[in-house]
XYZ file of C-alpha atoms in Angstrom:
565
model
C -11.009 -8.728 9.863
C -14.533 -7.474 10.382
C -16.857 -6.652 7.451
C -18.803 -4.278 9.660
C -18.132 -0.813 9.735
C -18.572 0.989 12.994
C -20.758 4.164 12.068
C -18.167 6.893 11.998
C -18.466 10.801 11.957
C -15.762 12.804 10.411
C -15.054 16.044 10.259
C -13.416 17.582 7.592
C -11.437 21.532 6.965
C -12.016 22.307 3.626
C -8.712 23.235 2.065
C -6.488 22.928 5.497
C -3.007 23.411 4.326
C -4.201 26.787 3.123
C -6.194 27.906 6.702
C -2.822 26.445 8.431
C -0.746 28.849 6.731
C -3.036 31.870 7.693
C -3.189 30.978 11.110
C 0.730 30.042 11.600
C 2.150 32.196 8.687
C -0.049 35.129 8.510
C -1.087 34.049 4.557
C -4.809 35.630 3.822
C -7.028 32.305 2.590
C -9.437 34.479 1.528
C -6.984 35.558 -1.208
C -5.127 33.475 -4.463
C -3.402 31.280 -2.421
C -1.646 27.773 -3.299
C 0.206 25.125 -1.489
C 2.945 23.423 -3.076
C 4.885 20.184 -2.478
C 7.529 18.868 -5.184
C 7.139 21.610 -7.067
C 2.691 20.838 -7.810
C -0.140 22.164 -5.724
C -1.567 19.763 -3.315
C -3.856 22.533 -2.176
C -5.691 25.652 -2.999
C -7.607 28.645 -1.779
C -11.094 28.990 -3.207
C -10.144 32.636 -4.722
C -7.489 30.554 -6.505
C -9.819 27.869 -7.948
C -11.933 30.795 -9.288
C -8.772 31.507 -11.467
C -8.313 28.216 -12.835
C -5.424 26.544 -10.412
C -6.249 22.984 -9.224
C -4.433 20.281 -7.556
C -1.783 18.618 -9.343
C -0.829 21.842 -11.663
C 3.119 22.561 -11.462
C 3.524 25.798 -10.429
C 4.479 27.744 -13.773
C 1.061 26.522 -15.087
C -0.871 27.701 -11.754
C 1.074 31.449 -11.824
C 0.211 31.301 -15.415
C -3.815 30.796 -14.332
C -3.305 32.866 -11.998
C -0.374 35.724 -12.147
C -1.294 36.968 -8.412
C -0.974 33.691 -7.205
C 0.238 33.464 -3.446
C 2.645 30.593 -3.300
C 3.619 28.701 0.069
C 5.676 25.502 0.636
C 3.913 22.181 1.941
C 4.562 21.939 5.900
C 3.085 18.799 7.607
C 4.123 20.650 11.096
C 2.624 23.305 10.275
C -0.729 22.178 9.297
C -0.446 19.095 12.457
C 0.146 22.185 14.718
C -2.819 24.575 13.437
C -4.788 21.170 13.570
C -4.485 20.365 17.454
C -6.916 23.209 18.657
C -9.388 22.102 15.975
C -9.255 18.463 17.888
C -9.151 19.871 21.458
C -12.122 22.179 20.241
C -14.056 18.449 19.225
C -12.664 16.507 22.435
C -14.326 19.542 24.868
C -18.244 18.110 23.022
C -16.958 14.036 22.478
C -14.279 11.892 23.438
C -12.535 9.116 21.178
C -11.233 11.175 18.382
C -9.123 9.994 16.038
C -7.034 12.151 13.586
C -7.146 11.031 9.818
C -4.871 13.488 8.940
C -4.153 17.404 9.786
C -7.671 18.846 8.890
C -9.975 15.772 9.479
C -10.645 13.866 12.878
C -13.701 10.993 12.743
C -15.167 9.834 15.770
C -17.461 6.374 16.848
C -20.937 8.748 15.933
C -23.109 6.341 18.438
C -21.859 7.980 21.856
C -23.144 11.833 20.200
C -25.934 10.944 18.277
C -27.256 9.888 21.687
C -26.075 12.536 23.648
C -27.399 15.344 21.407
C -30.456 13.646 19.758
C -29.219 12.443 16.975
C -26.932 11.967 13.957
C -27.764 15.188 12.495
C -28.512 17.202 15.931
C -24.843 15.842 16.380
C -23.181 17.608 13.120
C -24.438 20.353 13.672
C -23.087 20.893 17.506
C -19.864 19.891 16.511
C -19.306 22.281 13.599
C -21.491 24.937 15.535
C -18.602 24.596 18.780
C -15.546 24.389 16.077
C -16.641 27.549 14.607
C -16.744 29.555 17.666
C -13.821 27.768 19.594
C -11.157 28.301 16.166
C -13.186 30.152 14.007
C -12.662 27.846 11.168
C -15.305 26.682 9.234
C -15.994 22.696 8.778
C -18.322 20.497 7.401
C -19.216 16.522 9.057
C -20.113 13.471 7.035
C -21.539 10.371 8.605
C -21.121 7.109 7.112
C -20.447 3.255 7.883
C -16.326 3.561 7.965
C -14.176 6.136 8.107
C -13.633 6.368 4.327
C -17.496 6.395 3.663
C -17.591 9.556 6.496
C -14.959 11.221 4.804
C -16.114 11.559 1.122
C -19.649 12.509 2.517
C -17.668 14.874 4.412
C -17.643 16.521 1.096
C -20.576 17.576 0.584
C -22.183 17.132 4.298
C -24.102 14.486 3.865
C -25.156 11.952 6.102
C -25.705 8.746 4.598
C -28.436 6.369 6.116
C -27.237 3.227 8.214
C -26.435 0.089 5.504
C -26.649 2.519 2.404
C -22.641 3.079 2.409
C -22.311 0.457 -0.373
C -24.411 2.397 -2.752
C -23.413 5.654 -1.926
C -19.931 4.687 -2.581
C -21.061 2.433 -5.935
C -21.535 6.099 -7.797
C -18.401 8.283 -7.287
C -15.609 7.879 -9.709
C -12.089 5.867 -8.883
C -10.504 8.960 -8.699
C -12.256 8.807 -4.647
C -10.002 6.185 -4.042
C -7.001 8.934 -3.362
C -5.180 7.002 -5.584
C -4.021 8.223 -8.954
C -1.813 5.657 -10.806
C -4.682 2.842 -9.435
C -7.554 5.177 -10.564
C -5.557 5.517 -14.098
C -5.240 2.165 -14.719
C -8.714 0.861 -13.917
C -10.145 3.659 -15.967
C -7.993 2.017 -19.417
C -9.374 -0.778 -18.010
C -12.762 0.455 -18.508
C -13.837 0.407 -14.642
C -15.206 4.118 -14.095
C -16.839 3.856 -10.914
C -16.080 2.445 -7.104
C -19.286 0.653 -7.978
C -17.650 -1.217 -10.946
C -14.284 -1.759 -8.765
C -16.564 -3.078 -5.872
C -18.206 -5.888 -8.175
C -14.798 -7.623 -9.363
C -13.526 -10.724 -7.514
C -11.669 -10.104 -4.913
C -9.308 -12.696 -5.815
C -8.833 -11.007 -9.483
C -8.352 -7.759 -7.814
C -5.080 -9.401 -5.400
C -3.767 -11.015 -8.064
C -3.921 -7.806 -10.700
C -3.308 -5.064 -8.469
C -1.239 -6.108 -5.240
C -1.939 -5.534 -1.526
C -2.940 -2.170 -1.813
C -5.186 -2.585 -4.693
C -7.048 -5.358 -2.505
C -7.245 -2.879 0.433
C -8.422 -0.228 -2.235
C -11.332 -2.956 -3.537
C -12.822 -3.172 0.309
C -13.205 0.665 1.157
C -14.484 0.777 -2.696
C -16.986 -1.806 -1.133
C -17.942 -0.021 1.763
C -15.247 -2.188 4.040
C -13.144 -0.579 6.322
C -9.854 -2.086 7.081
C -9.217 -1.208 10.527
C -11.023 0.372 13.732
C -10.892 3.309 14.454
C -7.860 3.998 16.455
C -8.979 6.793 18.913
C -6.398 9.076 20.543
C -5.945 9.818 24.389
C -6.232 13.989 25.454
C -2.856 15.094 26.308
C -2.608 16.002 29.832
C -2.071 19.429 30.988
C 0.760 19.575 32.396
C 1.755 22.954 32.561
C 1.986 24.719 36.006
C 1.208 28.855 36.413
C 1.455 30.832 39.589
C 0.062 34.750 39.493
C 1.474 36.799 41.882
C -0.403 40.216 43.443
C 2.868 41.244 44.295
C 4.806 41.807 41.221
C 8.280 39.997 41.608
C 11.364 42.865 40.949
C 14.293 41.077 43.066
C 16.333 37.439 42.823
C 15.221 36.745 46.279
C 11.586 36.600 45.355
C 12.503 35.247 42.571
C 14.460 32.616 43.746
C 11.534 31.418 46.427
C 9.271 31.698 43.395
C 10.862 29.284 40.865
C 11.772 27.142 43.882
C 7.756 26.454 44.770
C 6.510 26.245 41.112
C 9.129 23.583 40.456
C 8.082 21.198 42.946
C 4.407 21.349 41.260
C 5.813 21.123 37.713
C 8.099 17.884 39.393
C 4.963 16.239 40.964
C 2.278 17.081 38.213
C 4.879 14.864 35.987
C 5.552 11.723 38.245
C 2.227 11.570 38.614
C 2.223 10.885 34.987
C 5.706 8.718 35.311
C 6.509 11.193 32.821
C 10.479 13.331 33.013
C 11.372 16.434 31.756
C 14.296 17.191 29.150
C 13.174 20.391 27.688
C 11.199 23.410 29.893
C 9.583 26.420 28.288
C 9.808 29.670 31.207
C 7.219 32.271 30.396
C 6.783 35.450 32.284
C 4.158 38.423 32.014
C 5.230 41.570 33.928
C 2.769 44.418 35.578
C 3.138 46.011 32.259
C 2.409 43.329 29.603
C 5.542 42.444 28.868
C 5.680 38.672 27.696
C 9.640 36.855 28.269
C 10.199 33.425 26.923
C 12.779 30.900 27.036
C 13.292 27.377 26.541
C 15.845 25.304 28.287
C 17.580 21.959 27.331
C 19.136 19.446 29.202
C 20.704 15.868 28.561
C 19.334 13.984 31.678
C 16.132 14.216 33.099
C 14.999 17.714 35.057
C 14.924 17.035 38.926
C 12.959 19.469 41.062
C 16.452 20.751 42.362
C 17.408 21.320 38.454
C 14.212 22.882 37.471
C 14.103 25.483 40.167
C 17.882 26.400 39.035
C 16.879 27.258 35.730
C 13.995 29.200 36.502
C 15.831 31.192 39.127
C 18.817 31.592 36.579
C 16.000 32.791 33.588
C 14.695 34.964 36.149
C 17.708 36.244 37.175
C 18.809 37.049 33.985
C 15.742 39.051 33.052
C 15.904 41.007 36.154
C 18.795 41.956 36.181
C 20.769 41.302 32.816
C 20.703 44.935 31.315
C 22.389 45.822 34.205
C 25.202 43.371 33.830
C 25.967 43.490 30.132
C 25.748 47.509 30.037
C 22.655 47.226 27.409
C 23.480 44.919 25.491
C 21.524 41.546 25.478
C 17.534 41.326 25.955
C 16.188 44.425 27.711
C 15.118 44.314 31.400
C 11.391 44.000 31.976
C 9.859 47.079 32.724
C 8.122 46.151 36.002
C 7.629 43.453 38.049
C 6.700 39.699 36.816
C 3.121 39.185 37.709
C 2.628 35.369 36.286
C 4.941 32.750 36.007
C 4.509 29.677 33.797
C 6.476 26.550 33.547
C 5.675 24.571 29.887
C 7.222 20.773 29.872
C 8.388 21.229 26.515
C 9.833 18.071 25.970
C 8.661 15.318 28.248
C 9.194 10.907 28.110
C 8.530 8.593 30.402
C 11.368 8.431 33.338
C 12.822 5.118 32.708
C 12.965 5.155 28.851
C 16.326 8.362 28.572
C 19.055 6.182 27.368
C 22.372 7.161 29.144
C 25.368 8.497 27.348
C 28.290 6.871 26.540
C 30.050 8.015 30.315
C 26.762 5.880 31.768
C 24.375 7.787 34.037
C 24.675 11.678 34.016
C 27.636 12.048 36.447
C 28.248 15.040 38.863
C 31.080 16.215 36.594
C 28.649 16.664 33.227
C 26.049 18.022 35.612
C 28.433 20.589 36.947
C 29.518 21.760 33.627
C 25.967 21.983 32.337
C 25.008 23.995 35.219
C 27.555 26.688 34.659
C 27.420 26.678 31.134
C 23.728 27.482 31.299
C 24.084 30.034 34.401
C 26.034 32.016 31.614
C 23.611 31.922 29.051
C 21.045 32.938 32.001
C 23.550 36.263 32.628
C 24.875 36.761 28.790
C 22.662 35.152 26.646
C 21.819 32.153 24.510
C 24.001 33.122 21.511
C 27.136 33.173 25.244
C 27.945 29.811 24.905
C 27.821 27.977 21.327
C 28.706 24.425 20.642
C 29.818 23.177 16.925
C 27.496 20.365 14.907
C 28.729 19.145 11.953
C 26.811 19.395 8.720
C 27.406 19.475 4.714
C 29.373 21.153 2.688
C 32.534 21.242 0.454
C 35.232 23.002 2.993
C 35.998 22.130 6.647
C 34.903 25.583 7.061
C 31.878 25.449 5.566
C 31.178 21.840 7.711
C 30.954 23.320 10.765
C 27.895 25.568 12.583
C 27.870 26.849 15.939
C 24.680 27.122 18.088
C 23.944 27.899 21.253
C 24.462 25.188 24.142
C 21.171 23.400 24.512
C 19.339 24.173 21.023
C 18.413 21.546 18.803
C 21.991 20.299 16.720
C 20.223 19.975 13.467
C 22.992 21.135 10.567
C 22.175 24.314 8.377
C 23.256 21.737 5.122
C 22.674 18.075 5.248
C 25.795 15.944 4.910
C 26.364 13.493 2.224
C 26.773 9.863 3.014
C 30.021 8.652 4.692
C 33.064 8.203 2.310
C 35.398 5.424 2.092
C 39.644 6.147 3.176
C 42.212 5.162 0.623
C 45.713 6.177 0.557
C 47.864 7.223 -1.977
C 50.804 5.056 -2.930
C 51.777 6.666 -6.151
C 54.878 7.652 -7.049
C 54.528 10.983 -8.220
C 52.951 11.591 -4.774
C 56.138 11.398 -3.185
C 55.363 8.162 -0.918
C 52.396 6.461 1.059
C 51.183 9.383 2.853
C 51.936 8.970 6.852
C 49.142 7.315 8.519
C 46.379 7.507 6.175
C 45.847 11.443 7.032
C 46.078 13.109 4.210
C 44.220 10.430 2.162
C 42.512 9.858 -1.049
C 43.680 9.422 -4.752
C 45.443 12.169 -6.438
C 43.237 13.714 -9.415
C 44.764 15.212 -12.312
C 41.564 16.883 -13.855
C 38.120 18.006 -13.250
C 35.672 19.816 -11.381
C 33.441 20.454 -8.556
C 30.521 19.137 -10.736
C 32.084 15.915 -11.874
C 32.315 14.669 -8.603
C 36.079 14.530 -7.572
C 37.275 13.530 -4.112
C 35.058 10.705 -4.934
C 31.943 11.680 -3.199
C 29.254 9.908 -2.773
C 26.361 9.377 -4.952
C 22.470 8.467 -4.200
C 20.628 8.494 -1.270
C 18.643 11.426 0.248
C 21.716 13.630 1.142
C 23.273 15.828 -1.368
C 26.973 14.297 -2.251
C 28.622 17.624 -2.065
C 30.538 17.113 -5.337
C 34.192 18.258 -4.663
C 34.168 17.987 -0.827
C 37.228 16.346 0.783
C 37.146 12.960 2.083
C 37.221 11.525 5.771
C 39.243 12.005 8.061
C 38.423 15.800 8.726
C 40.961 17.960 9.724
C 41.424 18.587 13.949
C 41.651 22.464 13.727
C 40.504 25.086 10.845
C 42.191 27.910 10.878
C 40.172 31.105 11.312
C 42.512 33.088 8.890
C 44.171 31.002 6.259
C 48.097 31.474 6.710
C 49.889 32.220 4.091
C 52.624 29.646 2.367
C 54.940 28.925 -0.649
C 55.267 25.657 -1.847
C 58.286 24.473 -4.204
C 59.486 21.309 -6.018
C 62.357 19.321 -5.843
C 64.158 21.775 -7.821
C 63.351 24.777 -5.948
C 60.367 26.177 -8.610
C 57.256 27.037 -7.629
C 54.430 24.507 -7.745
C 51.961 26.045 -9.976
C 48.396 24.755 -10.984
C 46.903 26.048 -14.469
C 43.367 26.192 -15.459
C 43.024 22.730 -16.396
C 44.137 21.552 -12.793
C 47.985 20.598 -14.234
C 50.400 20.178 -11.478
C 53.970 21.688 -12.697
C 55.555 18.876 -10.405
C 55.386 17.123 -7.351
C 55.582 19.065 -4.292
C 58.503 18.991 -2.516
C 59.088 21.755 0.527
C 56.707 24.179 2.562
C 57.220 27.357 3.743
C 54.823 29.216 5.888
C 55.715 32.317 6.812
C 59.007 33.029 8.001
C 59.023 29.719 8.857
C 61.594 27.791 8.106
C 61.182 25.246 4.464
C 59.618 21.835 5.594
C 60.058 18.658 3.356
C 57.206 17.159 1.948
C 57.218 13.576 2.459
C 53.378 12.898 0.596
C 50.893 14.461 -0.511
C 47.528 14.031 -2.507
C 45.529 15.985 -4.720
C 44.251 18.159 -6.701
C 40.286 18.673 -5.192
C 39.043 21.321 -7.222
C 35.929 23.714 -6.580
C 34.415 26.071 -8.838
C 31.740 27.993 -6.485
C 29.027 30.259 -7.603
C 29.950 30.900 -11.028
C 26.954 32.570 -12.010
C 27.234 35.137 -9.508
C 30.581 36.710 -10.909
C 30.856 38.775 -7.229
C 30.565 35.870 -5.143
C 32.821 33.598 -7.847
C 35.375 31.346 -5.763
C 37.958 29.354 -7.768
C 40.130 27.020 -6.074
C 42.044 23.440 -5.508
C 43.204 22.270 -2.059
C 45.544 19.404 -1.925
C 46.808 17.241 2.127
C 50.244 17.230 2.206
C 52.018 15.111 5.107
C 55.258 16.511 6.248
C 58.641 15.578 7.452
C 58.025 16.215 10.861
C 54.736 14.502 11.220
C 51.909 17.375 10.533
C 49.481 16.775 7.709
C 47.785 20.022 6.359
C 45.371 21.028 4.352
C 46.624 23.716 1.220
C 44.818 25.684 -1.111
C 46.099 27.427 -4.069
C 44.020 30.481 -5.405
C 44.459 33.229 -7.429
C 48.140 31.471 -8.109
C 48.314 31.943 -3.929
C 48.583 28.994 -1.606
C 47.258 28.811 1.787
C 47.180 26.705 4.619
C 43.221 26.378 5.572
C 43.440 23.497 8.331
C 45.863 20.964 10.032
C 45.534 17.355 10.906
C 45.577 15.538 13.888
């Protein structure tokens, strides 16, 4: 590990997380404005420091400084994202740029300081050519390391070659970024990096870990690592502009046929595939179309130019097809065409699915599955992914075929199957289908249907347990259930079973004998909103002739909400 720090430049966006939301979210900085993350700021507009708010306030406190205070939520995206033209903006003056983190990018400072005269000559190019590129304002520190550059990034200084050590020997512990560190070494009377710097190094491992040790050598002007610096992305985008303006498939067709061989060759040139490709038109008029499609396997030429020809298709002549509904047809004629590799990896790394390679069969379903979304629509053809929640219903959300399957509600861990072999449950339930221990009590929020507890997912107190039911029933149907003796099965308030369920009726159906069930699950839903209230317990029940359903009673009704494979 080298104790000689390459001379680094770094520039640095005051207040970032705030200029990212202007510039992605619309948010004025120049207003009270304050970033929050776990419920305390981690940034702040300048307006907003005038009114008292500072990092690490929670945010009653800072809307208590401040009662005008503009609140938005802590986005790493979204400040990476607003970040990347800042960089590219850099990369166009110097190349080898490294990025610290979303509003500050260092660089080696040797290759500019000798390109533009100098260290300072240097700075100020760089922050001249941000400032016009992004119009964002940005100040540069120059130091030995990039943890030296970055706190002079502070106040824009540029400290002299082998003067780090002192520079860094006056600023308090607090520099180190590191609270609960800084805390203790200020009980422990050490106020300064200067103070930190001068302990043993040995002491410092043994009192404070592997992190305090790595803290110690940037408080001693040592940086840990080179800087690692970052390769320009390729362009890989392909545009064709037309003088003609495109108004019929034909054209079209010939159109998206040409541009896709370029978009096919620009990426094996890389050794790169595509999975994902962003279509963007601009007609005559100034009319801007978008659409991103997805696909499994990797994008040939031949299954690029389909989807462009389909997209185009479906813009030119789609209003005409769906009688106005649907996006509206362009006005005029397309007049550029742009094909954006949205997603991109390197052709041998796609894993195959579990049929092997993509087969002719998948490929011939994807292909007309996304021809209709090129006549109907996106929102055409929707595919189910599985998410949180306490129903089967509630599980369950459709999007459109070739969006990303993220759930609306993340799930909770996976549950563990038991059966039920008591006696008042009428028998082992058939085939574990209807399984789970039979509760007598509780609610939603004391965790019945034993779900799980811990981990990052929410354990959906209440939910049922695996295996999930094969079909949900759009409309629950309505159904009677009665005991041995021919009474109703009722369920009071305090989740009481009258007595073991014996026969189901649905319908006009004829009466079907129980042979197990399981249950109560009770859920108590939205309580505090009395309109929205939903009261309810479901129970599995496994039948004579082999089905296992899922009830609910409610209201003193019972309901059949989903049935079992």
């Amino acid at each position: 590990m080298s104790d000689a720090p390459v001379r680094t430049l770094l520039l640095w966006c005051p207040d970032w997380p705030v200029l990212a939301a202007e510039i992605v979210d619309g948010v004025p900085a120049t207003g009270p404005v304050a970033v929050l993350h776990a419920n305390r700021v981690v940034a702040c507009s300048e307006r907003a420091r005038a009114e008292g708010v500072r990092r690490g306030l929670r945010k009653r406190e800072a809307q208590g400084r401040c009662p005008q205070l503009t609140v938005v939520d802590y986005d790493p995206g979204r400040d990476a994202r607003a970040f990347e033209p800042v960089v590219a903006a850099v990369e166009e003056l110097v190349a080898g740029v490294e990025v610290v983190r979303p509003g500050a990018c260092a660089l080696t400072a040797r290759g500019p300081s000798r390109y533009f005269g100098g260290e300072e000559a240097a700075a100020e190019r760089i922050v001249e050519h941000v400032a016009q590129a992004c119009v964002v304002e940005s100040q540069v520190g120059i130091a030995d390391g990039v943890f030296a550059a970055g706190l002079a990034a502070r106040t824009g200084r540029i400290v002299p070659p082998g003067e780090t050590p002192e520079f860094l020997a006056g600023l308090p512990v607090e520099a180190l970024g590191r609270p609960a560190l800084a805390d203790l070494l200020r009980r422990l009377g050490v106020r300064s990096l200067g103070d930190f710097a001068a302990l043993p190094a040995g002491d410092v491992l043994a009192r404070f870990g592997f992190d305090g040790a790595l803290a110690h050598r940037l408080a001693a002007g040592r940086d840990h690592r080179p800087l690692a610096v970052r390769q320009p992305p390729a362009d890989l985008t392909v545009t064709a502009e037309y003088d003609e303006p495109i108004d019929r498939v034909d054209a079209a067709a010939f159109a998206a046929r040409a541009l896709a061989e370029q978009l096919h060759d620009r990426l094996a040139g890389h050794g790169l595939a595509c999975t994902r490709l962003g279509i963007e038109a601009v007609t005559a008029h100034g009319q801007e179309l978008h659409r991103v499609w997805r696909h499994d396997g990797l994008l040939t030429a031949a299954a690029i130019a389909d989807r462009v020809r389909w997209q185009l298709d479906g813009w030119l002549t789609g209003s005409s097809r769906r009688g106005g509904g649907g996006p509206a047809r362009p006005t005029s004629g397309i007049i550029r065409l742009r094909l954006v590799p949205d997603g991109v990896i390197a052709q041998a790394g796609l894993q195959a699915g579990l049929w092997g390679e993509t087969g002719e069969e998948r490929e011939r379903a994807h292909r007309a599955l996304s021809r209709v979304q090129g006549i109907l629509g996106p929102e055409a053809v929707l595919t189910a992914v599985l998410g949180g929640g306490r129903s089967p219903a509630d599980e369950v959300r459709l999007v459109p075929w070739g969006d990303e399957r993220l759930p609306a509600r993340p799930g909770p861990p996976p549950l563990p199957v038991a059966r039920d072999t008591t006696a008042a449950g009428g028998g082992e339930v058939a085939d574990g289908r209807a399984a789970g221990r039979r509760r007598g009590g509780g609610s939603a929020s004391s965790g019945a249907a034993g779900a799980g507890r811990g981990g990052a997912a929410p354990p959906w107190p209440g939910r049922l347990p695996p295996p999930a039911p094969a079909v949900v029933l759009p409309s629950p149907l309505a159904a009677t259930v009665h005991d041995a003796d021919g009474e109703p099965v009722v369920v009071s308030a305090r989740l009481a079973v009258s007595a073991a369920p014996a026969r189901l009726t649905v319908g006009t159906a004829p009466p079907t004998e129980i042979v197990g069930w399981t249950g109560p699950w009770p859920v108590d839903e939205r309580w505090w909103a009395p309109a929205e209230a939903r009261r309810r317990a479901r129970f599995q029940v496994s039948l004579a002739d082999g089905a296992a359903l899922l009830l609910a009673v409610e209201a003193g009704r019972w309901l059949v909400e989903a049935i079992y494979d």
